[in-house]
Short mmCIF file of C-alpha atoms in Angstrom, two decimals:
data_model
loop_
_atom_site.label_atom_id
_atom_site.label_comp_id
_atom_site.label_asym_id
_atom_site.label_seq_id
_atom_site.Cartn_x
_atom_site.Cartn_y
_atom_site.Cartn_z
CA ALA S 1 110.45 97.49 107.46
CA LEU S 2 112.38 94.26 106.21
CA GLU S 3 113.97 94.19 109.67
CA LEU S 4 110.71 95.05 111.63
CA ALA S 5 108.99 92.19 109.62
CA ALA S 6 112.03 89.92 110.68
CA ARG S 7 111.71 90.76 114.03
CA CYS S 8 108.12 89.84 113.92
CA VAL S 9 108.61 86.66 112.65
CA GLU S 10 111.26 85.91 115.08
CA VAL S 11 109.24 87.01 118.25
CA ALA S 12 106.01 85.35 116.94
CA ALA S 13 108.02 81.79 116.25
CA ALA S 14 109.62 81.98 119.77
CA ASN S 15 105.74 82.36 121.52
CA GLY S 16 103.96 79.96 119.07
CA LEU S 17 101.98 82.87 117.65
CA GLY S 18 101.11 81.36 114.12
CA PHE S 19 98.99 84.37 113.00
CA TRP S 20 101.77 86.83 113.56
CA ALA S 21 104.67 84.95 112.10
CA ALA S 22 103.04 84.43 108.99
CA TRP S 23 101.80 88.26 109.07
CA GLY S 24 105.13 89.06 109.54
CA THR S 25 105.99 86.68 106.48
CA ILE S 26 103.41 88.86 104.39
CA GLU S 27 104.96 92.04 105.20
CA ARG S 28 108.33 91.09 104.58
CA GLY S 29 107.06 90.14 101.04
CA CYS S 30 105.29 93.32 100.79
CA ALA S 31 108.49 95.25 101.98
CA LEU S 32 110.47 93.56 99.23
CA VAL S 33 107.79 94.46 96.50
CA LEU S 34 108.37 98.19 97.39
CA LEU S 35 112.02 97.83 97.28
CA GLY S 36 111.69 96.44 93.55
CA ARG S 37 112.44 92.66 94.49
CA LEU S 38 109.14 91.67 93.13
CA ASP S 39 109.20 87.72 92.50
CA GLU S 40 110.77 87.28 95.42
CA GLY S 41 108.26 89.75 97.43
CA LEU S 42 104.94 87.96 95.69
CA ALA S 43 106.42 84.47 96.57
CA THR S 44 107.14 85.52 100.15
CA MET S 45 103.57 86.89 100.36
CA LEU S 46 102.46 83.74 99.15
CA ARG S 47 104.16 81.90 101.58
CA GLY S 48 103.18 83.76 104.46
CA ARG S 49 99.32 82.97 103.42
CA GLU S 50 100.05 79.54 103.05
CA GLU S 51 101.62 79.24 106.56
CA TYR S 52 98.49 80.32 108.35
CA PRO S 53 95.38 79.66 106.38
CA GLY S 54 92.86 80.89 109.17
CA ILE S 55 93.74 84.75 108.24
CA GLY S 56 91.16 86.68 108.93
CA VAL S 57 88.56 88.48 106.72
CA SER S 58 90.01 92.06 107.24
CA GLU S 59 93.51 90.31 106.65
CA GLU S 60 92.38 88.71 103.66
CA ALA S 61 90.80 91.83 101.87
CA ASN S 62 94.33 93.50 102.80
CA LEU S 63 96.35 90.73 101.43
CA MET S 64 94.54 90.35 98.35
CA ALA S 65 95.05 93.96 97.74
CA ARG S 66 98.46 93.92 98.19
CA LEU S 67 99.10 90.65 95.89
CA ALA S 68 97.07 92.25 93.45
CA ASP S 69 99.61 95.49 93.72
CA ALA S 70 102.51 92.89 93.31
CA ARG S 71 100.86 91.37 90.37
CA LEU S 72 100.15 94.47 88.52
CA ARG S 73 103.84 95.55 89.10
CA LEU S 74 104.99 92.01 87.54
CA GLY S 75 102.39 92.77 84.55
CA ARG S 76 100.22 89.73 85.65
CA LEU S 77 97.15 91.27 84.79
CA GLU S 78 94.63 88.29 85.05
CA GLU S 79 96.37 87.22 88.50
CA ALA S 80 95.77 90.71 89.68
CA GLU S 81 92.42 90.60 88.58
CA ALA S 82 91.60 87.15 90.40
CA ALA S 83 93.37 88.83 93.54
CA LEU S 84 91.09 91.86 93.42
CA SER S 85 88.18 89.29 93.00
CA ALA S 86 89.14 87.80 96.08
CA GLY S 87 89.54 91.42 97.64
CA PHE S 88 86.18 92.26 97.27
CA VAL S 89 84.67 88.95 98.32
CA ALA S 90 86.28 89.10 101.39
CA ALA S 91 85.48 93.25 101.70
CA ALA S 92 82.02 92.33 101.38
CA ARG S 93 82.11 90.50 104.44
CA LEU S 94 83.32 93.41 106.70
CA THR S 95 81.24 95.80 108.53
CA THR S 96 83.32 98.51 107.01
CA ASP S 97 84.62 99.06 103.41
CA VAL S 98 87.88 101.02 103.93
CA TRP S 99 89.78 98.17 102.25
CA CYS S 100 87.82 98.81 98.96
CA ALA S 101 89.41 102.18 98.71
CA GLU S 102 92.60 100.15 97.86
CA LEU S 103 91.02 97.46 96.00
CA HIS S 104 88.78 100.12 93.72
CA ARG S 105 92.13 101.81 93.11
CA LEU S 106 94.09 98.91 92.22
CA ARG S 107 90.99 97.85 90.08
CA GLY S 108 91.45 101.66 88.04
CA VAL S 109 95.07 100.92 87.69
CA LEU S 110 94.07 97.43 86.05
CA ALA S 111 91.54 99.07 83.66
CA ALA S 112 94.18 101.81 82.73
CA ARG S 113 96.92 99.16 81.58
CA ARG S 114 94.22 97.01 79.95
CA GLY S 115 93.69 100.18 77.97
CA ALA S 116 90.43 101.10 78.87
CA GLY S 117 89.22 104.50 78.39
CA ALA S 118 89.51 107.50 80.89
CA GLN S 119 85.63 107.06 81.55
CA ALA S 120 85.96 103.70 82.88
CA TRP S 121 89.15 103.65 84.73
CA ALA S 122 88.18 107.21 86.41
CA ALA S 123 84.94 105.25 88.00
CA HIS S 124 87.21 103.05 89.73
CA PHE S 125 89.17 105.94 91.18
CA ASP S 126 85.86 107.79 92.13
CA ARG S 127 84.82 104.78 94.01
CA ALA S 128 88.31 104.62 95.50
CA GLU S 129 88.46 108.24 96.72
CA GLU S 130 84.71 108.01 98.13
CA ALA S 131 85.43 105.27 100.30
CA ALA S 132 88.57 106.67 101.38
CA ARG S 133 87.00 110.04 102.25
CA ARG S 134 83.98 108.31 104.05
CA HIS S 135 86.37 106.53 106.73
CA GLY S 136 88.92 109.81 106.98
CA ALA S 137 91.48 107.54 105.32
CA SER S 138 93.64 110.39 103.61
CA ALA S 139 96.48 108.40 102.81
CA LEU S 140 94.42 106.18 100.56
CA GLU S 141 92.54 109.07 99.24
CA LEU S 142 96.04 110.47 97.99
CA ARG S 143 97.17 107.17 96.64
CA ALA S 144 93.82 106.69 94.83
CA ALA S 145 94.52 110.40 93.47
CA CYS S 146 98.16 109.47 92.44
CA SER S 147 96.82 106.60 90.57
CA ARG S 148 94.42 108.72 88.63
CA TYR S 149 96.99 111.14 87.72
CA GLU S 150 99.37 108.30 86.57
CA ALA S 151 96.61 106.82 84.61
CA ALA S 152 95.46 110.12 82.94
CA LEU S 153 99.19 110.96 82.14
CA ALA S 154 99.51 107.34 80.40
CA THR S 155 96.17 107.27 78.89
CA GLY S 156 93.91 110.19 79.03
CA GLY S 157 93.29 113.17 77.02
CA GLU S 158 93.55 116.61 78.14
CA ALA S 159 90.55 117.10 80.02
CA SER S 160 91.03 113.85 82.19
CA ARG S 161 94.63 115.11 82.65
CA GLY S 162 93.48 118.43 84.04
CA ASP S 163 90.66 116.96 86.02
CA ALA S 164 93.35 114.37 87.89
CA ARG S 165 95.65 116.94 88.44
CA GLU S 166 93.38 119.02 89.95
CA ARG S 167 91.76 116.28 92.11
CA LEU S 168 95.48 115.17 93.36
CA ALA S 169 96.63 119.04 93.99
CA ALA S 170 93.68 119.40 96.16
CA VAL S 171 94.35 116.22 98.26
CA TYR S 172 98.04 116.76 98.24
CA ALA S 173 97.25 120.36 99.72
CA SER S 174 95.56 118.61 102.83
CA PHE S 175 98.70 117.14 103.82
CA THR S 176 100.39 119.12 106.52
CA GLN S 177 102.50 116.44 108.01
CA GLY S 178 104.18 113.59 106.56
CA ARG S 179 105.82 114.77 103.43
CA ASP S 180 108.67 112.74 103.82
CA THR S 181 106.29 109.18 102.98
CA ALA S 182 106.44 107.58 99.67
CA ASP S 183 102.78 108.53 98.89
CA VAL S 184 103.18 112.08 99.32
CA ARG S 185 106.73 111.97 97.53
CA LEU S 186 105.21 110.89 94.93
CA ALA S 187 102.21 113.46 94.83
CA ALA S 188 104.84 115.94 94.80
CA GLU S 189 106.59 114.76 92.00
CA LEU S 190 103.50 114.19 89.70
CA LEU S 191 102.54 117.54 90.49
CA ALA S 192 105.96 118.87 89.45
CA ARG S 193 105.55 117.12 86.20
CA GLY S 194 102.84 119.17 85.17
#
């Protein structure tokens, strides 16, 4: 992903495509976050956002979700909340709410990290899974189910853990392809834990 993002920036810059150069920079930041280089990845995403302030609404909702994710990974909960709020504002201007699945998932993660009860964070994951299903976005539904189960393992009682595991198992079973993707591998690892 780092190489593809670098190539995107290179080609876009050579052809005067400011949006794509900025988006390539943002994608590079996302890849760095996934590689565990959190501070560098976050700074790179923010630099990409500054390079092209006229980014579209759909991309803004996507970017805010990615920024919230990076900030959650860094433990910057207030900054994550601000990014989520901005993401929901951007998503409200769209004709489709597919990005809301990821925004609700991250809000559920945030609620769990803040120590909210299972009922509070579960409601966010419910909304995430519903939005993903409405759009046939099975990868986003799986990601929400994984996050729900992680929250249940960390903070939930026996009932919420059982419910979360059942939901994750059902979504995971629907994947007949893509077993080597990070989210599907995570689901398998979580289910193997019990």
